[in-house]
Short mmCIF file of C-alpha atoms and ligand atoms in Angstrom, two decimals:
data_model
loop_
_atom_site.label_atom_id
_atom_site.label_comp_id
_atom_site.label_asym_id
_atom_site.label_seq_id
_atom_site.Cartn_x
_atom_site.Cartn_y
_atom_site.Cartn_z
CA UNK A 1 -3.75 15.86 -15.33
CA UNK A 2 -6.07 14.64 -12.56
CA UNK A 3 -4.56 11.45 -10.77
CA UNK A 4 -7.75 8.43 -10.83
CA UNK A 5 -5.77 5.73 -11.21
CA UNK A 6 -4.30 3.52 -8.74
CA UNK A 7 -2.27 0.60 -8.80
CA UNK A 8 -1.61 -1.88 -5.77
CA UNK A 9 1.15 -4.30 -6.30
CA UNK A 10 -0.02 -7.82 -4.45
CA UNK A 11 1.22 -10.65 -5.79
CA UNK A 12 4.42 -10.71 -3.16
CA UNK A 13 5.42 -14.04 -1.24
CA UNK A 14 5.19 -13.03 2.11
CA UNK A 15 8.08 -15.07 3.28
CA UNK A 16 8.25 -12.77 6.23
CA UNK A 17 5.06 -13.64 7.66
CA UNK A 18 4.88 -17.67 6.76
CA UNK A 19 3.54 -20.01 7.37
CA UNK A 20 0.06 -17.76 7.50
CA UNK A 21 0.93 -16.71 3.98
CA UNK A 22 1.42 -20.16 2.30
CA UNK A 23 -1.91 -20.39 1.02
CA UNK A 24 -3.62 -16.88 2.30
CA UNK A 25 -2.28 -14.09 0.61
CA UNK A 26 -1.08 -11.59 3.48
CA UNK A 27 -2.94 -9.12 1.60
CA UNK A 28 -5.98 -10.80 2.90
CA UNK A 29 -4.95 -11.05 6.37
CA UNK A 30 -7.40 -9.77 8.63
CA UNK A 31 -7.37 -6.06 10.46
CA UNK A 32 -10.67 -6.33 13.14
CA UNK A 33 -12.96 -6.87 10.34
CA UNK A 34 -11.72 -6.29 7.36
CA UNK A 35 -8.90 -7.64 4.87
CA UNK A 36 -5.66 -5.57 4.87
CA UNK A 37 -6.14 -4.65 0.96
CA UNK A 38 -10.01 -3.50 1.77
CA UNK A 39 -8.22 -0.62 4.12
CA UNK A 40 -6.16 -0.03 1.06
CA UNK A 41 -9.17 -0.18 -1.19
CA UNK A 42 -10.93 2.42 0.78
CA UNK A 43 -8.14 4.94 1.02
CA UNK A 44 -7.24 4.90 -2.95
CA UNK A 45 -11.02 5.57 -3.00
CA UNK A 46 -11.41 8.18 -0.54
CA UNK A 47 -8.32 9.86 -1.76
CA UNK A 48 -10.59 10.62 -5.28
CA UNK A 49 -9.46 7.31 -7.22
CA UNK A 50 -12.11 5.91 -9.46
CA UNK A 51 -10.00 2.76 -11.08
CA UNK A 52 -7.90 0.09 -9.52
CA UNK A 53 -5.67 -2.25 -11.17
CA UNK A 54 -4.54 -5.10 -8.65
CA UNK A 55 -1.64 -6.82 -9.22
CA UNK A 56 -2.12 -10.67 -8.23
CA UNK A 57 -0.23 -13.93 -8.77
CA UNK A 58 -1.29 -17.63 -8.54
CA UNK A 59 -2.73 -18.45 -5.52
CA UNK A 60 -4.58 -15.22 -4.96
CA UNK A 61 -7.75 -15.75 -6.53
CA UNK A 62 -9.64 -15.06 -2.88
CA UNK A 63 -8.81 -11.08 -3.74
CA UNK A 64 -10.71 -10.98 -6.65
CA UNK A 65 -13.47 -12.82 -4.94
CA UNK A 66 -13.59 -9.98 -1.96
CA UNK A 67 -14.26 -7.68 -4.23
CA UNK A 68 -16.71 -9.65 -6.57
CA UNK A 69 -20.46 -10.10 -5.49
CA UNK A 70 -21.79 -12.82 -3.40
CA UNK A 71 -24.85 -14.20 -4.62
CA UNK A 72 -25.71 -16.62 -2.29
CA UNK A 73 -23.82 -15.01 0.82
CA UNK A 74 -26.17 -11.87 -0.06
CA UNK A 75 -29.82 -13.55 -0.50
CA UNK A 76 -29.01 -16.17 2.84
CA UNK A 77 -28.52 -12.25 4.39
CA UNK A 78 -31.69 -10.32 3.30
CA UNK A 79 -33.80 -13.60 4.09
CA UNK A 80 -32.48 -13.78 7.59
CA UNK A 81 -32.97 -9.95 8.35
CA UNK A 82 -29.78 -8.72 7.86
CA UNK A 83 -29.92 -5.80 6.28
CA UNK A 84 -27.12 -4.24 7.55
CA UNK A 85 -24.47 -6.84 7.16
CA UNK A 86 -25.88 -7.12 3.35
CA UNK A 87 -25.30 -3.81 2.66
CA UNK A 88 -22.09 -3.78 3.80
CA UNK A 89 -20.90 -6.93 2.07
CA UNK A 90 -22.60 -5.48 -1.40
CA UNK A 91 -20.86 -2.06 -0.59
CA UNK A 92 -17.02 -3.86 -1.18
CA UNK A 93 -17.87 -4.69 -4.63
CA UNK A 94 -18.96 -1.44 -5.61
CA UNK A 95 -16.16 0.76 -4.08
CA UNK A 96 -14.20 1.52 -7.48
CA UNK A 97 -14.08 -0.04 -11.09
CA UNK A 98 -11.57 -2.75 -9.85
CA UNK A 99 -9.18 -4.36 -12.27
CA UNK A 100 -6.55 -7.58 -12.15
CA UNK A 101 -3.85 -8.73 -13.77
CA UNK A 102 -1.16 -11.45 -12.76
CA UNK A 103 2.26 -10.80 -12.37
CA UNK A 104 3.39 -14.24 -13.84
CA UNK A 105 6.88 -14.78 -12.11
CA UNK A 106 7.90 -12.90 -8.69
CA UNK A 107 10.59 -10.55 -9.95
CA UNK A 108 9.91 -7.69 -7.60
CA UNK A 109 8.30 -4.73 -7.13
CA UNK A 110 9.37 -2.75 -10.22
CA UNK A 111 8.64 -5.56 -12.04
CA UNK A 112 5.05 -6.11 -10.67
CA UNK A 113 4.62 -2.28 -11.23
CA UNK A 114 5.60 -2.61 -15.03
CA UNK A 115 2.87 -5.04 -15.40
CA UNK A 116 0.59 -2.13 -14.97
CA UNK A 117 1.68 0.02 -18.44
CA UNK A 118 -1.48 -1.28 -20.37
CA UNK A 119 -3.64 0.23 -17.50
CA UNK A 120 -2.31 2.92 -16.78
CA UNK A 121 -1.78 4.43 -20.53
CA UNK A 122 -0.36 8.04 -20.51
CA UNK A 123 -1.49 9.21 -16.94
CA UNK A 124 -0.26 9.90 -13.45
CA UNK A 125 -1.45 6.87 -11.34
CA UNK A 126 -0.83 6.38 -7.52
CA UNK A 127 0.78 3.23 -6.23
CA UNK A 128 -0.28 1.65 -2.96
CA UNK A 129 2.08 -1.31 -1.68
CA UNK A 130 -0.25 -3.85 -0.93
CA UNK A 131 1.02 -4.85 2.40
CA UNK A 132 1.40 -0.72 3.97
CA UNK A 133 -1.92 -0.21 5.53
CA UNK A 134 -1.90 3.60 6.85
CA UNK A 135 -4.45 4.66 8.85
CA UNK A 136 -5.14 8.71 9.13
CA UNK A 137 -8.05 11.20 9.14
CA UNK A 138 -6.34 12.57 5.60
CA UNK A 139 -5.67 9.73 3.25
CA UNK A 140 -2.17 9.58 2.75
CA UNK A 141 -3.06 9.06 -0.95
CA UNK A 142 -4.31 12.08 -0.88
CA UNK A 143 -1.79 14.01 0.02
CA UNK A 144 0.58 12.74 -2.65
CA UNK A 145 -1.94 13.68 -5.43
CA UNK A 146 -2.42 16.93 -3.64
CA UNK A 147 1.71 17.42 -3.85
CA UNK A 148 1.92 16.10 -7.16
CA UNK A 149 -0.65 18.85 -8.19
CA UNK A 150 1.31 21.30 -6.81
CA UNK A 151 4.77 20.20 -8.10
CA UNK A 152 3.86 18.35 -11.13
CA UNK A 153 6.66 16.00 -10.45
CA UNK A 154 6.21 12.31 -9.20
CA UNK A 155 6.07 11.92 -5.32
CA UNK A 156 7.03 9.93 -3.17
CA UNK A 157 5.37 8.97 0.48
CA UNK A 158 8.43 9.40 2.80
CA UNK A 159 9.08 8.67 6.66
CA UNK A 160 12.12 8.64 8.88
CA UNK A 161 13.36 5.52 9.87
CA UNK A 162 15.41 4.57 12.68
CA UNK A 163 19.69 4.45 12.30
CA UNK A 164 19.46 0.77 12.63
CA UNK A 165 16.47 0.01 10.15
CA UNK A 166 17.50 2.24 7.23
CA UNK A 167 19.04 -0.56 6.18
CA UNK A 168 16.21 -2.57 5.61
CA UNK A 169 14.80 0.17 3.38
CA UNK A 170 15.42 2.86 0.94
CA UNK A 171 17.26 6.02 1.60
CA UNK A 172 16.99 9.59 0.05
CA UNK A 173 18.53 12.70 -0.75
CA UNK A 174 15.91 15.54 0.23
CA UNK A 175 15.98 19.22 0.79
CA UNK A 176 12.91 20.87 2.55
CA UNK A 177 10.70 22.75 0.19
CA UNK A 178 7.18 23.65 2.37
CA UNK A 179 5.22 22.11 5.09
CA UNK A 180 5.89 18.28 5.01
CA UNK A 181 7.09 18.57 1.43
CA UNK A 182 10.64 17.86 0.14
CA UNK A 183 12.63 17.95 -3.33
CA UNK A 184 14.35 14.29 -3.43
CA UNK A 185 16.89 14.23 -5.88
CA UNK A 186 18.38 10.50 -5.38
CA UNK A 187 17.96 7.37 -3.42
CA UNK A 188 19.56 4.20 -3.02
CA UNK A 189 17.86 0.83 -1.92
CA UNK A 190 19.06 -1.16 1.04
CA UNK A 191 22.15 1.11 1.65
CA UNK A 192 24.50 -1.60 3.10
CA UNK A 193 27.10 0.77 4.24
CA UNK A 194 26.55 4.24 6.53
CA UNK A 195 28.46 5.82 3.30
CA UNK A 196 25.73 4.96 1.23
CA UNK A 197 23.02 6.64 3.79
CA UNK A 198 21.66 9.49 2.01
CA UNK A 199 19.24 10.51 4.81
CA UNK A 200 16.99 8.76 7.45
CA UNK A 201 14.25 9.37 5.37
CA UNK A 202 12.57 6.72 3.47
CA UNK A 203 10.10 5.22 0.83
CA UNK A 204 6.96 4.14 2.76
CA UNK A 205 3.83 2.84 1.25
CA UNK A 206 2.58 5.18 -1.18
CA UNK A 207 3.90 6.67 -4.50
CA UNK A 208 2.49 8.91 -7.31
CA UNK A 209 4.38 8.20 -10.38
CA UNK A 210 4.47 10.03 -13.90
CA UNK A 211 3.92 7.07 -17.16
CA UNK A 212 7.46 7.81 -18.11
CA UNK A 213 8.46 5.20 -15.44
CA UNK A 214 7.66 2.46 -17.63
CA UNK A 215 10.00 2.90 -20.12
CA UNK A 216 12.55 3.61 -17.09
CA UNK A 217 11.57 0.13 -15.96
CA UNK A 218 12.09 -1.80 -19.20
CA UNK A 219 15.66 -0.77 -18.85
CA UNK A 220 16.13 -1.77 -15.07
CA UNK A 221 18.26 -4.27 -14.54
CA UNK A 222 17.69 -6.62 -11.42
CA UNK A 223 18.84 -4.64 -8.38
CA UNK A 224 18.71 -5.52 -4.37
CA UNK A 225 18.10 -9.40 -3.75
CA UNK A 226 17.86 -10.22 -7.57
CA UNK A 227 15.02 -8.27 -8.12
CA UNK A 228 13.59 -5.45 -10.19
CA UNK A 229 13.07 -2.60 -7.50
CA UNK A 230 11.27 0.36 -8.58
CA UNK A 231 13.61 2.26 -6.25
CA UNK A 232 16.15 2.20 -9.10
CA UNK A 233 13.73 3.40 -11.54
CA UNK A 234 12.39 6.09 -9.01
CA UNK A 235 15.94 6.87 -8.67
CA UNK A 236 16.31 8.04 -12.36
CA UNK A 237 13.46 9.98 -12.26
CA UNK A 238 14.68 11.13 -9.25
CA UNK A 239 18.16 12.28 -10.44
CA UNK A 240 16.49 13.75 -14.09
CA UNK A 241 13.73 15.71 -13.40
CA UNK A 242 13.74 15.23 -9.95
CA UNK A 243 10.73 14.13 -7.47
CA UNK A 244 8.92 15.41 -4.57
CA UNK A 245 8.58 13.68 -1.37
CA UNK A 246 5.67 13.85 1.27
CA UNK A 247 5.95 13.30 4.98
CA UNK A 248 2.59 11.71 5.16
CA UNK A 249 0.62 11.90 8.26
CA UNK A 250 -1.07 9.03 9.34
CA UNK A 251 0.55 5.61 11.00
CA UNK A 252 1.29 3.07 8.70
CA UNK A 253 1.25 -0.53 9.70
CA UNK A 254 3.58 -3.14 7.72
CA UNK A 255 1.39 -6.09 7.17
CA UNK A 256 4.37 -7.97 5.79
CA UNK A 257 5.22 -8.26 9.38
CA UNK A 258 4.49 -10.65 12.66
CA UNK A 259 4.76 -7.48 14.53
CA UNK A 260 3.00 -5.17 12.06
CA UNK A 261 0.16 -7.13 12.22
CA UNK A 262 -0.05 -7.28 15.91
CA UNK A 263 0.08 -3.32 16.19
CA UNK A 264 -2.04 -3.10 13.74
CA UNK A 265 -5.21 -5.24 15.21
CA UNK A 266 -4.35 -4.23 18.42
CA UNK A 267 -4.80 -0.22 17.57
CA UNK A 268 -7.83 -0.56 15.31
CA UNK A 269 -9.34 -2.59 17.22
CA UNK A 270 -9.06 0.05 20.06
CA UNK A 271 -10.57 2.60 17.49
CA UNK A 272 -13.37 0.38 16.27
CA UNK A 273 -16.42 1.91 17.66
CA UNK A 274 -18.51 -0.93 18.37
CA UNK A 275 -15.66 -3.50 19.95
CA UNK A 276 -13.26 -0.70 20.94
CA UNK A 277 -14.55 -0.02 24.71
CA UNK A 278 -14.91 -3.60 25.18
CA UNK A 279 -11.66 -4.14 23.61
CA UNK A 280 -9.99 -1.28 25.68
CA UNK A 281 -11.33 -2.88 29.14
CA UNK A 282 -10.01 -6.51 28.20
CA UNK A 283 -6.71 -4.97 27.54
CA UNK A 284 -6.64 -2.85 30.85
CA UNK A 285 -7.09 -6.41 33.08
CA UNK A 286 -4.78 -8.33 30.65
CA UNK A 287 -2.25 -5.39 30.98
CA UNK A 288 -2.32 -5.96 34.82
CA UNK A 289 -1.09 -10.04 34.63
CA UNK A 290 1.99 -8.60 32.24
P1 UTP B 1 7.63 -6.86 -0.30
O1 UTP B 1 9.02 -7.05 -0.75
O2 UTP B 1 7.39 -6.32 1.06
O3 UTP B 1 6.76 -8.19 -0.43
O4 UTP B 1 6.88 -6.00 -1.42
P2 UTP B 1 7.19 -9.71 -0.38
O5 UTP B 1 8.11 -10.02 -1.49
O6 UTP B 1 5.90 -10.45 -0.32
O7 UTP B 1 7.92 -9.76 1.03
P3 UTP B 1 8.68 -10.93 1.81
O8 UTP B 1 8.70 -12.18 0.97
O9 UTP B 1 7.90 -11.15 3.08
O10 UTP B 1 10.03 -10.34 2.09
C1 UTP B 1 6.02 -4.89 -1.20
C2 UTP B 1 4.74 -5.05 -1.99
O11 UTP B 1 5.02 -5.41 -3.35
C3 UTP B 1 4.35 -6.59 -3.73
C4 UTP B 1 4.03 -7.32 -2.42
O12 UTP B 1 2.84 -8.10 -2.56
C5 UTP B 1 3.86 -6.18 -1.43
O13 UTP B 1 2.53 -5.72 -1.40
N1 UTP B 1 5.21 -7.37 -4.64
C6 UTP B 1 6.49 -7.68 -4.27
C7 UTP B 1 4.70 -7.78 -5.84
O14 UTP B 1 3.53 -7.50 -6.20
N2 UTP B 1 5.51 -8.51 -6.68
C8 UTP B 1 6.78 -8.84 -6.36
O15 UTP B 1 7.46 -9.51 -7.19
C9 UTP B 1 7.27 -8.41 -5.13
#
């Protein structure tokens, strides 16, 4: 069955990047010119996705409006000549059939995921973490519909992580199938000990997951920091019928991070290609006072 669904899961706290995210949903933080989640946006799209559920929470009522029209933003526009800017600004709201629903208390990932069911009905859908912005000529999206095509099994968007940082993430058990695709037959969130390190390969970003995760979920008891994690419902999926996992090329930036941010308006800003030159040049002479 063709993937066209997407779901991205944004109704997170952002403790990591406070105080910019007590009020302004890090979603929303700006890349250049554009919202992290309009990157996001544009990728599910470009990747062949025609519906988007968003997953929100209180407080995050400025996502819905990015995506909404702008009545008065759009006439003040096309009276003043500004054609261009107008079309770009009516462009956002027509970019996919875009759908919300809250997640009502913050109980994780897997939990925010589950709220999806309704949406999603009996198809494959895509899930893209609302704070992993990856940047690449072939949507990384894509590539995970294009594997779970192939395979017919749920993927997985996987990376290598450094010795040090697997512990911050998820770990897998993989064996090379073709290209940058893998069989991954188990996983384990936040291993804490180097015992419990299946591989340096992680969970990054992106995920294409069969419906039969919901029912996975409903039995998931709260895992890593009191939470629902989908990790340990990917996990039985994972260690039943098995899933595949994609080495996605592209660079991902973690907007749920000071630093992530920083890389991230720092390099698209150097590939924008109206402020980029400029951009470069005022980096150059600021590079030489470091
Ligand atoms: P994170 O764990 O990185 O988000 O979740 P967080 O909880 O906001 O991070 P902290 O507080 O800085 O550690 C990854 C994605 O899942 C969403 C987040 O919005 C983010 O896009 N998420 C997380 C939810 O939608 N609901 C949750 O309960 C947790």
């Amino acid at each position: 069955m063709k993937v066209r669904k997407a779901v991205i899961p944004a109704a997170g706290l952002g403790t990591r990047v406070l105080p910019a995210t007590k009020s302004m949903p890090k979603e929303m933080l700006t890349i250049v010119d554009k919202p992290a989640i309009q990157y996001i946006v544009e990728e599910a799209v470009n990747s062949g996705i025609t519906d988007i559920l968003i997953i929100t929470n209180r407080g995050k009522g400025i996502i819905e409006d990015h995506f909404d029209r702008s009545p008065e933003l759009e006439e003040r526009l096309l009276a003043s000549g500004k054609q261009d800017v107008y079309e770009q600004v009516v462009s956002i709201s027509k970019l996919a059939n875009i759908y919300f629903v809250r997640q009502k208390e913050t109980k994780g990932l897997g939990h925010a995921v589950n709220c999806a069911r309704s949406f999603v009905g009996n198809e494959p859908f895509a899930v893209l973490y609302g704070d992993d912005v990856i940047i690449g000529e072939d949507p990384a999206c894509g590539q995970l519909i294009r594997a779970y095509e192939k395979y017919g099994k749920a993927v997985v968007g996987i990376k290598a992580v450094s010795e040090e940082a697997i512990s911050k993430y998820s770990s897998l058990k993989v064996e090379h199938l073709d290209g940058n695709e893998y069989s991954c037959t188990d996983m384990v969130e936040k291993p804490k000990t180097p015992a419990e390190v299946l591989s340096l390969f992680s969970i990054l970003g992106r995920c294409v997951l069969t419906p039969d995760i919901f029912d996975i979920l409903d039995k998931t008891a709260p895992g890593a920091g009191g939470e629902i994690q989908l990790t340990d419902a990917m996990r039985t999926l994972a260690r039943t019928v098995g899933m595949t996992g994609v080495d996605f090329t592209g660079k991902r930036y973690d907007m749920g991070d000071k630093l992530g941010i920083l890389e991230a308006t720092v390099e698209i800003a150097l590939a924008n290609p109206v402020l980029g030159e400029s951009f470069r040049a005022y980096l150059k002479e600021l590079s030489k006072t470091l």
